């Protein structure tokens, strides 16, 4: 509803408000307990302000380039300051507000800036989480840019992500953030498409291979050692690996050959085996592992839905009778159901002396279209 002049004024006011709010925050951890309420207010304030600022920039389009270049406003530094905010919501709002969709010429300079920040400030959990989210958002915006980015930038970011994963075990305080950030960045690289990912595929396959136990013996050995924290890191890493796999299947379909599919099945089968045997681990370490375990299941289902889309649709239609106008059932249903399910499905599930014969008759006649079995 605002004209361009009013939008520009609103843009400036929002930048000033964000800068003022960030200057009022006390980042001293010793005062964290005394400032919880202030941090909560700051979180909601910054999320709303950054969302409105991002929307204004998208509306202004390339007109925003002059505002972004204005040294008195210092928009980029102001929004980047929020990337180290204690609140994850504020950091993500800042990452989303990277202006690269409106002004594509900023993509490459900001990639260089954020990669350097990750290398120089990797001792701060908030810095790693915030700048990796912003870098992932920038990579995701490349598809909307007619300019694209230099081909080597994908490799540069992949190197940074690989280093984060490699160094995750060196510092227990940083393990979770580095693991999450590494896989997040690699997943974002997949959105750059086949030309970039093709050269990185051998290294990517190696990362997937080493992210999961390669045998039942390794899996049993893994269950016998570790504690709640190490299992949390393990589950977060495997959820990230499966998320990257899903992103790869969605964004690089040209690279999915029969050989690649076979190589993907090894970590997928390992993930299935791990989930089957995870109940004992959850019992040992309580409920704090339920969320990361659920995330692994979610990422696994997303990956399988890309590999076996047609098979899953057929199975769903068979069991729900969604695409069967004759309303007949299949001959395997009784084998997969509990005997007590006859309350729902009728007497067809009950055991009889002639069950095998009745099953065959059902296939020959019942599924033929008239909906009942001839005897």
Coordinates of N, CA and C in Angstrom, one line a residue, residues 217-358:
X217 N 28.2 -55.3 12.8 CA 29.2 -55.4 13.9 C 29.6 -53.9 14.4
X218 N 29.7 -53.0 13.4 CA 30.0 -51.6 13.8 C 28.8 -51.0 14.5
X219 N 27.6 -51.4 14.1 CA 26.4 -50.9 14.7 C 26.3 -51.4 16.2
X220 N 26.6 -52.6 16.4 CA 26.5 -53.2 17.8 C 27.6 -52.5 18.6
X221 N 28.8 -52.3 18.1 CA 29.9 -51.7 18.8 C 29.5 -50.3 19.1
X222 N 28.8 -49.6 18.2 CA 28.4 -48.2 18.4 C 27.4 -48.1 19.6
X223 N 26.5 -49.1 19.7 CA 25.5 -49.1 20.7 C 26.1 -49.3 22.1
X224 N 27.2 -50.0 22.1 CA 27.9 -50.4 23.4 C 28.7 -49.3 24.0
X225 N 29.0 -48.3 23.2 CA 29.8 -47.2 23.8 C 29.1 -45.8 23.6
X226 N 29.6 -44.8 24.1 CA 29.0 -43.5 24.0 C 28.1 -43.1 25.1
X227 N 27.6 -41.9 25.1 CA 26.6 -41.5 26.1 C 25.5 -40.6 25.4
X228 N 24.7 -40.0 26.2 CA 23.6 -39.2 25.6 C 24.1 -38.1 24.6
X229 N 25.1 -37.4 25.0 CA 25.6 -36.3 24.2 C 26.2 -36.8 22.9
X230 N 27.0 -37.9 22.9 CA 27.6 -38.4 21.7 C 26.5 -39.0 20.8
X231 N 25.5 -39.6 21.3 CA 24.4 -40.1 20.5 C 23.6 -38.9 19.9
X232 N 23.5 -37.8 20.6 CA 22.8 -36.7 20.0 C 23.6 -36.1 18.8
X233 N 24.9 -36.1 18.9 CA 25.7 -35.6 17.8 C 25.6 -36.6 16.6
X234 N 25.6 -37.9 17.0 CA 25.5 -38.9 15.9 C 24.2 -38.8 15.2
X235 N 23.1 -38.7 15.9 CA 21.8 -38.6 15.2 C 21.6 -37.3 14.4
X236 N 22.1 -36.2 15.0 CA 22.1 -35.0 14.2 C 22.9 -35.1 12.9
X237 N 24.1 -35.7 13.0 CA 24.9 -35.9 11.8 C 24.2 -36.7 10.8
X238 N 23.6 -37.8 11.2 CA 22.9 -38.7 10.2 C 21.6 -38.1 9.7
X239 N 20.9 -37.3 10.5 CA 19.8 -36.6 9.9 C 20.3 -35.6 8.9
X240 N 21.4 -34.9 9.1 CA 21.9 -34.0 8.1 C 22.4 -34.7 6.9
X241 N 23.0 -35.8 7.0 CA 23.4 -36.6 5.8 C 22.3 -37.0 5.0
X242 N 21.2 -37.5 5.6 CA 20.0 -37.9 4.9 C 19.3 -36.7 4.2
X243 N 19.3 -35.5 4.9 CA 18.8 -34.3 4.4 C 19.5 -33.9 3.1
X244 N 20.8 -34.0 3.1 CA 21.6 -33.7 1.9 C 21.3 -34.7 0.8
X245 N 21.1 -35.9 1.2 CA 20.7 -36.9 0.2 C 19.4 -36.6 -0.5
X246 N 18.4 -36.1 0.3 CA 17.1 -35.7 -0.2 C 17.3 -34.5 -1.1
X247 N 18.1 -33.5 -0.7 CA 18.3 -32.4 -1.5 C 19.0 -32.7 -2.9
X248 N 19.9 -33.7 -2.8 CA 20.6 -34.1 -4.0 C 19.6 -34.8 -5.0
X249 N 18.7 -35.6 -4.5 CA 17.8 -36.3 -5.3 C 16.8 -35.3 -6.0
X250 N 16.4 -34.3 -5.2 CA 15.5 -33.3 -5.7 C 16.1 -32.4 -6.8
X251 N 17.3 -31.9 -6.5 CA 17.9 -30.9 -7.3 C 18.9 -31.4 -8.4
X252 N 19.3 -32.6 -8.3 CA 20.3 -33.1 -9.3 C 19.8 -34.4 -9.9
X253 N 18.6 -34.5 -10.5 CA 18.1 -35.7 -11.0 C 18.9 -36.3 -12.2
X254 N 19.7 -35.5 -12.9 CA 20.5 -35.9 -14.0 C 21.6 -36.8 -13.5
X255 N 22.0 -36.7 -12.3 CA 23.2 -37.4 -11.8 C 22.8 -38.8 -11.2
X256 N 21.5 -39.1 -11.1 CA 21.0 -40.3 -10.4 C 21.0 -41.4 -11.4
X257 N 22.1 -42.1 -11.5 CA 22.3 -43.3 -12.4 C 22.0 -44.5 -11.6
X258 N 22.0 -45.7 -12.2 CA 21.8 -46.9 -11.5 C 23.0 -47.2 -10.5
X259 N 24.2 -46.8 -10.9 CA 25.3 -47.0 -10.0 C 25.2 -46.1 -8.8
X260 N 24.8 -44.8 -9.0 CA 24.7 -43.9 -7.9 C 23.6 -44.4 -6.9
X261 N 22.5 -44.8 -7.5 CA 21.4 -45.4 -6.7 C 21.9 -46.5 -5.8
X262 N 22.6 -47.4 -6.3 CA 23.2 -48.5 -5.6 C 24.1 -48.1 -4.4
X263 N 24.9 -47.1 -4.7 CA 25.8 -46.5 -3.7 C 25.0 -45.8 -2.6
X264 N 23.9 -45.2 -3.0 CA 23.1 -44.5 -2.0 C 22.4 -45.5 -1.1
X265 N 22.1 -46.7 -1.6 CA 21.4 -47.7 -0.8 C 22.2 -48.2 0.4
X266 N 23.5 -48.1 0.3 CA 24.3 -48.6 1.5 C 24.1 -47.8 2.7
X267 N 24.2 -46.4 2.7 CA 23.9 -45.6 3.9 C 22.4 -45.7 4.2
X268 N 21.5 -45.8 3.2 CA 20.1 -45.9 3.5 C 19.8 -47.2 4.3
X269 N 20.3 -48.3 3.9 CA 20.1 -49.5 4.6 C 20.7 -49.5 6.0
X270 N 21.9 -48.8 6.2 CA 22.5 -48.6 7.5 C 21.6 -47.8 8.4
X271 N 20.9 -46.7 7.8 CA 20.0 -45.9 8.6 C 18.8 -46.7 9.0
X272 N 18.3 -47.6 8.1 CA 17.2 -48.4 8.5 C 17.5 -49.4 9.7
X273 N 18.7 -50.0 9.5 CA 19.2 -50.9 10.6 C 19.4 -50.2 11.9
X274 N 19.9 -49.0 11.9 CA 20.1 -48.2 13.1 C 18.7 -47.9 13.7
X275 N 17.8 -47.5 13.0 CA 16.5 -47.1 13.5 C 15.8 -48.3 14.1
X276 N 15.9 -49.5 13.5 CA 15.3 -50.7 14.1 C 15.9 -51.0 15.4
X277 N 17.2 -50.8 15.6 CA 17.9 -51.1 16.9 C 18.0 -49.9 17.8
X278 N 17.3 -48.8 17.6 CA 17.5 -47.6 18.4 C 16.7 -47.6 19.7
X279 N 15.8 -48.5 19.8 CA 14.9 -48.5 20.9 C 15.7 -48.7 22.2
X280 N 16.7 -49.5 22.2 CA 17.4 -49.8 23.5 C 18.2 -48.5 23.9
X281 N 18.7 -47.8 22.9 CA 19.4 -46.5 23.1 C 18.5 -45.5 23.8
X282 N 17.3 -45.4 23.2 CA 16.3 -44.4 23.7 C 15.9 -44.8 25.2
X283 N 15.8 -46.1 25.4 CA 15.5 -46.5 26.8 C 16.6 -46.1 27.8
X284 N 17.8 -46.2 27.3 CA 19.0 -46.0 28.2 C 19.2 -44.5 28.5
X285 N 18.9 -43.6 27.5 CA 19.2 -42.2 27.7 C 18.0 -41.3 27.8
X286 N 16.8 -41.9 27.9 CA 15.7 -41.0 28.2 C 15.1 -40.4 27.0
X287 N 14.3 -39.3 27.2 CA 13.6 -38.7 26.2 C 14.3 -37.6 25.4
X288 N 15.5 -37.3 25.8 CA 16.2 -36.2 25.2 C 16.7 -36.6 23.8
X289 N 16.7 -37.9 23.5 CA 17.1 -38.3 22.1 C 16.0 -38.5 21.2
X290 N 14.7 -38.4 21.7 CA 13.6 -38.6 20.9 C 13.5 -37.7 19.7
X291 N 13.7 -36.4 19.9 CA 13.6 -35.4 18.9 C 14.6 -35.7 17.7
X292 N 16.0 -35.8 18.0 CA 16.9 -36.2 16.9 C 16.6 -37.5 16.3
X293 N 16.1 -38.5 17.0 CA 15.8 -39.8 16.4 C 14.6 -39.6 15.5
X294 N 13.6 -38.8 15.9 CA 12.5 -38.5 15.0 C 12.9 -37.8 13.7
X295 N 13.9 -36.9 13.9 CA 14.4 -36.2 12.7 C 15.1 -37.1 11.7
X296 N 15.8 -38.1 12.2 CA 16.4 -39.1 11.4 C 15.3 -39.8 10.6
X297 N 14.3 -40.2 11.3 CA 13.2 -40.9 10.6 C 12.6 -40.1 9.5
X298 N 12.3 -38.8 9.8 CA 11.7 -37.9 8.9 C 12.6 -37.7 7.6
X299 N 13.9 -37.5 7.8 CA 14.8 -37.4 6.7 C 14.9 -38.6 5.9
X300 N 14.8 -39.8 6.6 CA 14.9 -41.0 5.8 C 13.6 -41.2 5.0
X301 N 12.5 -40.9 5.5 CA 11.2 -41.0 4.7 C 11.2 -40.1 3.5
X302 N 11.8 -38.9 3.7 CA 11.9 -37.9 2.6 C 12.7 -38.5 1.5
X303 N 13.9 -39.1 1.9 CA 14.8 -39.6 0.9 C 14.1 -40.8 0.2
X304 N 13.5 -41.7 0.9 CA 12.8 -42.9 0.3 C 11.7 -42.4 -0.6
X305 N 11.0 -41.3 -0.3 CA 9.9 -40.9 -1.1 C 10.4 -40.4 -2.5
X306 N 11.7 -40.0 -2.6 CA 12.3 -39.6 -3.8 C 12.8 -40.8 -4.6
X307 N 13.2 -41.8 -3.9 CA 13.8 -43.0 -4.6 C 12.7 -43.9 -5.1
X308 N 11.6 -44.0 -4.3 CA 10.6 -45.0 -4.6 C 9.2 -44.4 -4.6
X309 N 9.1 -43.3 -5.3 CA 7.8 -42.5 -5.4 C 6.7 -43.4 -5.9
X310 N 7.0 -44.1 -7.0 CA 5.9 -44.8 -7.7 C 5.5 -46.1 -6.8
X311 N 6.5 -46.7 -6.2 CA 6.2 -47.9 -5.4 C 5.4 -47.5 -4.2
X312 N 5.7 -46.4 -3.6 CA 5.0 -45.9 -2.4 C 3.5 -45.6 -2.8
X313 N 3.3 -45.0 -3.9 CA 2.0 -44.7 -4.3 C 1.2 -45.9 -4.6
X314 N 1.8 -47.0 -5.2 CA 1.1 -48.2 -5.4 C 0.7 -48.9 -4.1
X315 N 1.7 -48.9 -3.1 CA 1.4 -49.5 -1.8 C 0.3 -48.8 -1.1
X316 N 0.3 -47.5 -1.1 CA -0.8 -46.7 -0.5 C -2.1 -47.0 -1.1
X317 N -2.2 -47.0 -2.4 CA -3.5 -47.3 -3.1 C -3.9 -48.7 -2.8
X318 N -3.0 -49.7 -2.7 CA -3.4 -51.0 -2.4 C -4.0 -51.2 -1.0
X319 N -3.4 -50.5 0.0 CA -3.8 -50.7 1.3 C -5.0 -49.9 1.7
X320 N -5.2 -48.7 1.0 CA -6.3 -47.9 1.3 C -7.5 -48.0 0.3
X321 N -7.2 -48.8 -0.8 CA -8.2 -49.0 -1.8 C -8.7 -47.7 -2.4
X322 N -7.7 -46.8 -2.5 CA -8.1 -45.4 -2.9 C -8.4 -45.4 -4.4
X323 N -7.7 -46.3 -5.2 CA -7.9 -46.2 -6.7 C -8.5 -47.5 -7.2
X324 N -9.3 -48.1 -6.4 CA -10.0 -49.4 -6.8 C -11.5 -49.2 -6.8
X325 N -12.1 -48.9 -7.9 CA -13.5 -48.7 -8.0 C -14.4 -49.9 -7.6
X326 N -13.8 -51.1 -7.7 CA -14.5 -52.3 -7.4 C -14.5 -52.6 -5.9
X327 N -13.7 -51.8 -5.1 CA -13.6 -51.9 -3.7 C -13.2 -53.3 -3.2
X328 N -12.3 -53.9 -4.0 CA -11.8 -55.2 -3.6 C -10.4 -55.1 -2.9
X329 N -10.0 -56.1 -2.2 CA -8.7 -56.0 -1.5 C -7.7 -56.9 -2.1
X330 N -6.5 -56.9 -1.7 CA -5.4 -57.7 -2.3 C -5.2 -58.9 -1.4
X331 N -4.6 -59.9 -1.9 CA -4.4 -61.2 -1.2 C -3.4 -61.2 -0.1
X332 N -2.6 -60.1 0.0 CA -1.5 -60.0 1.0 C -2.0 -59.3 2.3
X333 N -3.2 -58.7 2.2 CA -3.6 -57.9 3.3 C -3.8 -58.7 4.6
X334 N -4.4 -59.9 4.5 CA -4.6 -60.7 5.7 C -3.3 -61.2 6.3
X335 N -2.3 -61.4 5.6 CA -1.0 -61.8 6.2 C -0.3 -60.7 7.0
X336 N -0.7 -59.5 6.6 CA 0.0 -58.3 7.2 C -0.9 -57.7 8.4
X337 N -2.1 -58.2 8.6 CA -2.9 -57.7 9.6 C -3.0 -58.6 10.8
X338 N -3.3 -58.0 12.0 CA -3.5 -58.8 13.2 C -4.8 -59.5 13.2
X339 N -5.0 -60.6 13.8 CA -6.2 -61.3 13.8 C -7.4 -60.5 14.4
X340 N -7.1 -59.7 15.4 CA -8.1 -58.9 16.0 C -8.7 -57.8 15.0
X341 N -8.0 -57.6 13.9 CA -8.5 -56.6 13.0 C -9.8 -57.0 12.2
X342 N -10.2 -58.2 12.5 CA -11.4 -58.7 11.8 C -12.6 -57.8 12.3
X343 N -12.5 -57.1 13.4 CA -13.6 -56.3 13.9 C -13.8 -55.2 12.9
X344 N -12.7 -54.7 12.2 CA -12.9 -53.6 11.3 C -13.1 -54.2 9.9
X345 N -12.4 -55.2 9.5 CA -12.4 -55.7 8.1 C -13.4 -56.8 7.9
X346 N -14.1 -57.3 8.9 CA -15.2 -58.3 8.7 C -14.6 -59.7 8.9
X347 N -15.4 -60.6 8.6 CA -15.1 -62.0 8.8 C -14.0 -62.6 7.9
X348 N -13.6 -61.8 6.9 CA -12.7 -62.3 5.9 C -11.3 -62.6 6.5
X349 N -11.0 -61.9 7.6 CA -9.7 -62.1 8.3 C -9.7 -63.4 9.2
X350 N -10.8 -63.9 9.5 CA -10.9 -65.1 10.4 C -10.2 -66.3 9.8
X351 N -9.6 -67.1 10.7 CA -8.9 -68.3 10.3 C -10.0 -69.4 10.0
X352 N -9.8 -70.1 8.9 CA -10.7 -71.2 8.5 C -9.8 -72.4 8.1
X353 N -10.4 -73.5 7.9 CA -9.6 -74.7 7.5 C -9.2 -74.7 6.1
X354 N -9.9 -73.8 5.3 CA -9.6 -73.7 3.9 C -9.1 -72.3 3.5
X355 N -8.2 -71.8 4.3 CA -7.8 -70.4 4.1 C -7.0 -70.3 2.8
X356 N -6.1 -71.2 2.5 CA -5.3 -71.1 1.3 C -6.2 -71.1 0.0
X357 N -7.2 -72.0 0.0 CA -8.1 -72.1 -1.1 C -8.9 -70.8 -1.2
X358 N -9.4 -70.3 -0.1 CA -10.2 -69.1 -0.1 C -9.3 -67.9 -0.6

